[in-house]
PDB file of C-alpha atoms in Angstrom:
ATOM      1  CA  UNK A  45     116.441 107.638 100.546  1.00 43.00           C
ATOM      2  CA  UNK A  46     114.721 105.556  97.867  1.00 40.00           C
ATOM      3  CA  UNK A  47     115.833 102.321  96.344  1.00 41.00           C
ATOM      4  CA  UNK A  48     114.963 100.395  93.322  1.00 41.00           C
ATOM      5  CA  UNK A  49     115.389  96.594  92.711  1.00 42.00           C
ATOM      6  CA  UNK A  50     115.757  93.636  94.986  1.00 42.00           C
ATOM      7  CA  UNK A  51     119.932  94.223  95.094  1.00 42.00           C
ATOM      8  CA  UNK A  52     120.786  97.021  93.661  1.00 43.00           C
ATOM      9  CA  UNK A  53     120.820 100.791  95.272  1.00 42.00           C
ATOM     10  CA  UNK A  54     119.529 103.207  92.799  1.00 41.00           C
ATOM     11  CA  UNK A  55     120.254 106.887  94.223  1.00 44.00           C
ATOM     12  CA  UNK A  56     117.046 108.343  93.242  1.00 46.00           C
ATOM     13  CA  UNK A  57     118.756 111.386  91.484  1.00 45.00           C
ATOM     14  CA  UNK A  58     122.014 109.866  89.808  1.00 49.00           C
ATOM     15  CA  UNK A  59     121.124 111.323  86.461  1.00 54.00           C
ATOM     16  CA  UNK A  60     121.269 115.147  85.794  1.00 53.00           C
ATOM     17  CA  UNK A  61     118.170 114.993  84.095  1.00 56.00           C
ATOM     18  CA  UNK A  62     115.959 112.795  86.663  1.00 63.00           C
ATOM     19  CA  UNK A  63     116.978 115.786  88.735  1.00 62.00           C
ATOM     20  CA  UNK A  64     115.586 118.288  86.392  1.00 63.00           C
ATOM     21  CA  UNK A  65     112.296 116.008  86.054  1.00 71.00           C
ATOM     22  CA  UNK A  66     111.698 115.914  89.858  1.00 72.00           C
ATOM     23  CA  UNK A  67     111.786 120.207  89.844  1.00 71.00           C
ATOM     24  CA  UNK A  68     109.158 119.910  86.766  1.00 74.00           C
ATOM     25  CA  UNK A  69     106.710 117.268  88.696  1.00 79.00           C
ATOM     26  CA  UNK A  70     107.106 119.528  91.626  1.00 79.00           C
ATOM     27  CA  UNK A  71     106.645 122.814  89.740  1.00 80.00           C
ATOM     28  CA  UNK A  72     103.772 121.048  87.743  1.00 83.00           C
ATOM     29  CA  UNK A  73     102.034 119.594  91.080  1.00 84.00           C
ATOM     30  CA  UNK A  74     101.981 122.976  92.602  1.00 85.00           C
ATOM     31  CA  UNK A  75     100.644 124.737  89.100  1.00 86.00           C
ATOM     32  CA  UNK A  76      97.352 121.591  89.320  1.00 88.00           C
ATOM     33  CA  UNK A  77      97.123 123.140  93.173  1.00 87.00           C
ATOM     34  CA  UNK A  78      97.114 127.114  92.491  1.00 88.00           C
ATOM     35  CA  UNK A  79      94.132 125.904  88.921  1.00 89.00           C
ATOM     36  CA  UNK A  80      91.832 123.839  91.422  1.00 89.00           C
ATOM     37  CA  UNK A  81      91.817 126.583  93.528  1.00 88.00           C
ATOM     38  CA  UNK A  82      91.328 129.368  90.860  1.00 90.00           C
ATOM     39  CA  UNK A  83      90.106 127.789  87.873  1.00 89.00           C
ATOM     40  CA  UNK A  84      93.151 129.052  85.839  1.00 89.00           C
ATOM     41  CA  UNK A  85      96.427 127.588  84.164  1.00 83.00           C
ATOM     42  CA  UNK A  86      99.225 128.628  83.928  1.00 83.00           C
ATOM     43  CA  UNK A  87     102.851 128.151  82.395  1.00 83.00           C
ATOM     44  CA  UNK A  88     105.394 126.232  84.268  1.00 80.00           C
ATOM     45  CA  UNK A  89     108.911 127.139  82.888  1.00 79.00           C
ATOM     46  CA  UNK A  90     111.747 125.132  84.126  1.00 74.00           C
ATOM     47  CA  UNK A  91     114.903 125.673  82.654  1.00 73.00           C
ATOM     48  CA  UNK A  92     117.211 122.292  83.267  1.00 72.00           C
ATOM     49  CA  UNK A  93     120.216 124.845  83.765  1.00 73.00           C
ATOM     50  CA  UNK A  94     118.491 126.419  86.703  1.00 72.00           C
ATOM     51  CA  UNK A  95     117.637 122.658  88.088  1.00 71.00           C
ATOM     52  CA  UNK A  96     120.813 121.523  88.156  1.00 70.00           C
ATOM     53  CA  UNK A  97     122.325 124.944  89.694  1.00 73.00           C
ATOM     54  CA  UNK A  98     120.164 125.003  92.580  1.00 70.00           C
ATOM     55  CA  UNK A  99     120.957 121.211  93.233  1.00 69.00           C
ATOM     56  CA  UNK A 100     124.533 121.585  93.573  1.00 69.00           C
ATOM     57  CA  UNK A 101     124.364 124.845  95.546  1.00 63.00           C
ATOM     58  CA  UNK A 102     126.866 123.351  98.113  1.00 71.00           C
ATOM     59  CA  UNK A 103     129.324 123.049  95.231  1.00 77.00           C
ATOM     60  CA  UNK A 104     129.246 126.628  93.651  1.00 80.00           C
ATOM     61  CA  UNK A 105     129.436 127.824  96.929  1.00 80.00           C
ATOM     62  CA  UNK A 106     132.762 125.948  97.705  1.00 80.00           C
ATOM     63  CA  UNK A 107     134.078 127.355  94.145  1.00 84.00           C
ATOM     64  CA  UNK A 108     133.117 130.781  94.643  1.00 85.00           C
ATOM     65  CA  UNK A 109     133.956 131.015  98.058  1.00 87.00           C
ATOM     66  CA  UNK A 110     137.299 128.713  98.880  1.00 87.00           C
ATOM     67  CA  UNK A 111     138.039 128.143  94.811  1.00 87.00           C
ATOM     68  CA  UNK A 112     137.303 124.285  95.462  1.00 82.00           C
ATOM     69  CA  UNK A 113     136.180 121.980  92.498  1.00 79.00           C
ATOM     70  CA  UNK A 114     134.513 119.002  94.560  1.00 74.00           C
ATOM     71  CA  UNK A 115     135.874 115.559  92.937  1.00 72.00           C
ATOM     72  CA  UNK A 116     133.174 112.440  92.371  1.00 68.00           C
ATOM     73  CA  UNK A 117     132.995 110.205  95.340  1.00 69.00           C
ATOM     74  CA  UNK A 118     129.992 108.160  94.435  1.00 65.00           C
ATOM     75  CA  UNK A 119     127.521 108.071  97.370  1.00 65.00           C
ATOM     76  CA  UNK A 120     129.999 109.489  99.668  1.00 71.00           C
ATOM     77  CA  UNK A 121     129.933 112.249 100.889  1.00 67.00           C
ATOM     78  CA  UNK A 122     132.701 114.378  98.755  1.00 60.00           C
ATOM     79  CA  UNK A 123     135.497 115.979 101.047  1.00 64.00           C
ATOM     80  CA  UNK A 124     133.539 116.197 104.035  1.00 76.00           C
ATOM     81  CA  UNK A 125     132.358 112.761 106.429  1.00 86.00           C
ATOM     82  CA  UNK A 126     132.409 109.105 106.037  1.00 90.00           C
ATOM     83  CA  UNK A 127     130.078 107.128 107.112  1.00 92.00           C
ATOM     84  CA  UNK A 128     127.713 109.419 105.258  1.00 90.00           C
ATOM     85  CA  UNK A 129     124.594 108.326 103.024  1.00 87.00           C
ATOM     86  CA  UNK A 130     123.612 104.710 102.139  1.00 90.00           C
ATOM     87  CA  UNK A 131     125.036 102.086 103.771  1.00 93.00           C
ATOM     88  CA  UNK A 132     124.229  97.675 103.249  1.00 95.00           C
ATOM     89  CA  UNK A 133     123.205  95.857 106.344  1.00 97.00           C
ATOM     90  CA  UNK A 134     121.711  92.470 106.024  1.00 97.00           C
ATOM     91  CA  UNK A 135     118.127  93.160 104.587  1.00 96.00           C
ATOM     92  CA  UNK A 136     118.655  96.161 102.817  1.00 94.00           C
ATOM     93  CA  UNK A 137     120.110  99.550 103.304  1.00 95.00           C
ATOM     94  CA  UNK A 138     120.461 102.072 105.843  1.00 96.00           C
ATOM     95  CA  UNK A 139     121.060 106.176 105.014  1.00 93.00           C
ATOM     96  CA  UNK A 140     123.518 107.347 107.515  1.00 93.00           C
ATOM     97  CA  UNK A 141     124.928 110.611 108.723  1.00 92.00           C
ATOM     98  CA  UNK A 142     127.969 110.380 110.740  1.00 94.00           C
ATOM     99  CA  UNK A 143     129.332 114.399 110.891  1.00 90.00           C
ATOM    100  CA  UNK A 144     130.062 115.243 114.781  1.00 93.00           C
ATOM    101  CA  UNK A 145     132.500 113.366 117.016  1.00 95.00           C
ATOM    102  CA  UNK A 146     129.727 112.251 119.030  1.00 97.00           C
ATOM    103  CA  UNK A 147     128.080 111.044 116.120  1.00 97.00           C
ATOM    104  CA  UNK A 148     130.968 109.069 115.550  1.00 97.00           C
ATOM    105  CA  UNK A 149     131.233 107.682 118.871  1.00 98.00           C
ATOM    106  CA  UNK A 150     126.824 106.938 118.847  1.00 98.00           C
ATOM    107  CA  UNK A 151     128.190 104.586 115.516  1.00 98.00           C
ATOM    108  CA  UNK A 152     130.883 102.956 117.261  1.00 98.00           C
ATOM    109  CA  UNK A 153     129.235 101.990 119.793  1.00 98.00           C
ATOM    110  CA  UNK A 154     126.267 100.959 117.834  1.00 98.00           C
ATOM    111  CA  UNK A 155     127.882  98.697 115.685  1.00 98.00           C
ATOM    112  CA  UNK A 156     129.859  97.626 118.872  1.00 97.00           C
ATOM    113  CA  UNK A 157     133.272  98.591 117.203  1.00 98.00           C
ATOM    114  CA  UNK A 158     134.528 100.684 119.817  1.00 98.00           C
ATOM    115  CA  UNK A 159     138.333  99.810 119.141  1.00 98.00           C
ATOM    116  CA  UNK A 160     137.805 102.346 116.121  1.00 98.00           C
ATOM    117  CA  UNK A 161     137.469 105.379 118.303  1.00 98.00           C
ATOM    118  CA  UNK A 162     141.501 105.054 118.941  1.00 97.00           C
ATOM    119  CA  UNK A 163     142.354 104.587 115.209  1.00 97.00           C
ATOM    120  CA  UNK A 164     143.926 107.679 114.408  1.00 97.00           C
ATOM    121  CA  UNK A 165     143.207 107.249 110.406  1.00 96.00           C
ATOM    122  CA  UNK A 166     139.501 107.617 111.620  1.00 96.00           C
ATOM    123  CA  UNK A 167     139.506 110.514 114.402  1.00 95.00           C
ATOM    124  CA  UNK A 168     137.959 113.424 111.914  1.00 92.00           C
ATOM    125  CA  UNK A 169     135.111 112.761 108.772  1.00 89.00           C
ATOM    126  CA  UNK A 170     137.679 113.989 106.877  1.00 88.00           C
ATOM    127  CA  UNK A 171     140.278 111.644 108.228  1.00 93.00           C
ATOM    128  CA  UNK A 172     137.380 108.867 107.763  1.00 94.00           C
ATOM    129  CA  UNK A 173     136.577 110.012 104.240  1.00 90.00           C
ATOM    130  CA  UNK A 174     139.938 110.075 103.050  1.00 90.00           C
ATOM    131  CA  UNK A 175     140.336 105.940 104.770  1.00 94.00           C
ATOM    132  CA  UNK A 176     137.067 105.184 103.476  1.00 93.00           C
ATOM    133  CA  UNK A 177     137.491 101.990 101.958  1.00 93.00           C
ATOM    134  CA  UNK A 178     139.479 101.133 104.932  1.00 96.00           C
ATOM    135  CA  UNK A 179     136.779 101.732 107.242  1.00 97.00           C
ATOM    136  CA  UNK A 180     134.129 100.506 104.662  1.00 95.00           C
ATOM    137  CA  UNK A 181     136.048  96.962 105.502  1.00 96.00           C
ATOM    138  CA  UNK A 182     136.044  97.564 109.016  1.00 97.00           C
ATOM    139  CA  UNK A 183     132.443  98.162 109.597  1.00 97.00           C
ATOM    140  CA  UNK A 184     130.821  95.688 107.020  1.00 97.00           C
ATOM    141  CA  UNK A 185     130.890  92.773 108.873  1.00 97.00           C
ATOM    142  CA  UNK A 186     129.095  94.391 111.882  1.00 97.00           C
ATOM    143  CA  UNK A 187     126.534  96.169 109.322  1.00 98.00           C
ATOM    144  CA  UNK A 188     125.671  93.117 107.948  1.00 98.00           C
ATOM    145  CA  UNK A 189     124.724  91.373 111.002  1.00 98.00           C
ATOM    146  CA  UNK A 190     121.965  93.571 111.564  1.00 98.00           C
ATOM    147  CA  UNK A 191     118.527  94.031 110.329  1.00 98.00           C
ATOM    148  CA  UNK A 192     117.686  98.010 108.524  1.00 97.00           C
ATOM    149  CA  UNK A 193     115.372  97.515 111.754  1.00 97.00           C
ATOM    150  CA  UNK A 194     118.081  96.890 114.067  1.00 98.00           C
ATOM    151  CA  UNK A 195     120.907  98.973 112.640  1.00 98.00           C
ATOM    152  CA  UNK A 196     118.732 102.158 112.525  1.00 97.00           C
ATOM    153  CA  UNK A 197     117.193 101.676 116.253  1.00 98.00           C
ATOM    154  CA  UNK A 198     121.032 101.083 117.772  1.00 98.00           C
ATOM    155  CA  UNK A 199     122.091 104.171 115.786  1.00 98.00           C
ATOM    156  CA  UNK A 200     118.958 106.349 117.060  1.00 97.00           C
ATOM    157  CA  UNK A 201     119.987 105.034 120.409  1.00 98.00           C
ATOM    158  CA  UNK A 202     123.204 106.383 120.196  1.00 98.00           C
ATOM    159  CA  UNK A 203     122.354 109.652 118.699  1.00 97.00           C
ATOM    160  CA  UNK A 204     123.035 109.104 115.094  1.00 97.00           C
ATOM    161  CA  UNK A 205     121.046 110.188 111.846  1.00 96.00           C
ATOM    162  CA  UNK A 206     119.619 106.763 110.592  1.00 96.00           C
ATOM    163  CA  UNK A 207     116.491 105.841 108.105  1.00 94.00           C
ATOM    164  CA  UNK A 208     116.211 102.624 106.323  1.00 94.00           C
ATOM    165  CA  UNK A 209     116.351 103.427 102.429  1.00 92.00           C
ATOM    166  CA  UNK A 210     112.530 102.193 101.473  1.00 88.00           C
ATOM    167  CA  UNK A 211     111.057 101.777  98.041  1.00 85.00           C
ATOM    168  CA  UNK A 212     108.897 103.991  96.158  1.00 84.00           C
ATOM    169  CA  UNK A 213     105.740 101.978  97.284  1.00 86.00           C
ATOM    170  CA  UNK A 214     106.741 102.374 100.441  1.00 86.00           C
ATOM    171  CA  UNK A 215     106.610 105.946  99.949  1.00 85.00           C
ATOM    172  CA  UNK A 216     103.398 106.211  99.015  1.00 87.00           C
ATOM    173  CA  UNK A 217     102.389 104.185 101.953  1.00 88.00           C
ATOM    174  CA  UNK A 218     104.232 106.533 104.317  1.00 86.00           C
ATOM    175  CA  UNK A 219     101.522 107.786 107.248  1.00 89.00           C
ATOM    176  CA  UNK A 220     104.039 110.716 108.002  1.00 87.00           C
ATOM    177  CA  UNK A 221     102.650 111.795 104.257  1.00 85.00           C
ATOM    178  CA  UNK A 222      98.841 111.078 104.842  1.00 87.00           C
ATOM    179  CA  UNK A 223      98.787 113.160 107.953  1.00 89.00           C
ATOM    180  CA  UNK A 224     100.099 115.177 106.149  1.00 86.00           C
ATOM    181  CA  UNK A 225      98.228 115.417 102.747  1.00 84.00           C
ATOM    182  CA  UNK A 226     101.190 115.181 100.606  1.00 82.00           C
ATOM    183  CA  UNK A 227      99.523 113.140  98.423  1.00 81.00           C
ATOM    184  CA  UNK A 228      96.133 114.774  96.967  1.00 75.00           C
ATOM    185  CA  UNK A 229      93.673 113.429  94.000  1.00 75.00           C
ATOM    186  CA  UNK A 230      93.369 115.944  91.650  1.00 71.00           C
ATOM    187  CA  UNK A 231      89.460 116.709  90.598  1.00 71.00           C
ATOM    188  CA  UNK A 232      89.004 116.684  87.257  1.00 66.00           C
TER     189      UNK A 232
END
């Protein structure tokens, strides 16, 4: 997950058309690739239509399949798990993903807030979606005690999805990406 600006968290692809833009860059980065290896150009068509349909694939599959029109939830997780996505902690943000019941129980016990496990609003990610706010109270405290550091080595520890959000020049500093060669300089 990305963020941008000291206190704000900016979901990288909030805006339809921010989607769209990331399939052109992608589309145009591979199109540089495929010319400084054969000399030629070429056309790169992308239709914002066909962007934002293969995006929300999830979503036309719950239509067509169970006749289920997902409602907005923010940066929840619509319908499905809670904790799910970015979270605050007490230097920035952590991306979480809390689906399993041992997943659930890793997070407990990370955030040493075991007496959850015996709520029974919070027992399935649906049940913890649907008492989100609830649990959003719950947990805060405990999140914001800890470092992104901390929070994301106790939930690794325990078994549960964690990254620290990071910013986009922290992307481009990433050695998982130089190793890699994400990142290429195009010869001109």
């Amino acid at each position: 997950a990305l963020a941008h600006g000291a206190d704000s968290l900016y979901t990288p692809f909030a805006n339809p058309l921010s989607r769209h833009a990331a399939v052109r860059v992608g589309q145009a980065m591979a199109a540089v690739r495929v010319r400084e290896g054969s000399g030629r150009g070429q056309l790169v068509d992308v239709a914002a239509m066909e962007s934002m349909a293969a995006i929300h694939q999830w979503s036309i599959v719950l239509f067509t399949h169970q006749g289920v029109i997902k409602r907005r939830a923010a940066n929840r997780h619509a319908e499905s798990y809670y904790p799910m996505g970015p979270v605050p902690c007490k230097d920035g943000w952590v991306s979480l993903g809390v689906a399993s019941a041992a997943q659930w129980e890793g997070f407990c016990l990370a955030v040493d807030v075991p007496e959850l496990l015996a709520d029974d609003r919070f027992q399935t990610g649906g049940d913890r979606f649907d008492h989100a706010d609830e649990l959003t109270e719950m947990i805060e405290p405990a999140l914001m005690s800890m470092s992104a550091a901390e929070l994301v080595d106790r939930c690794q520890e325990h078994h549960v999805p964690a990254s620290p959000v990071i910013d986009v020049a922290t992307v481009l500093e990433e050695e998982q990406l130089a190793d890699r060669d994400y990142w290429f300089a195009s010869q001109r």
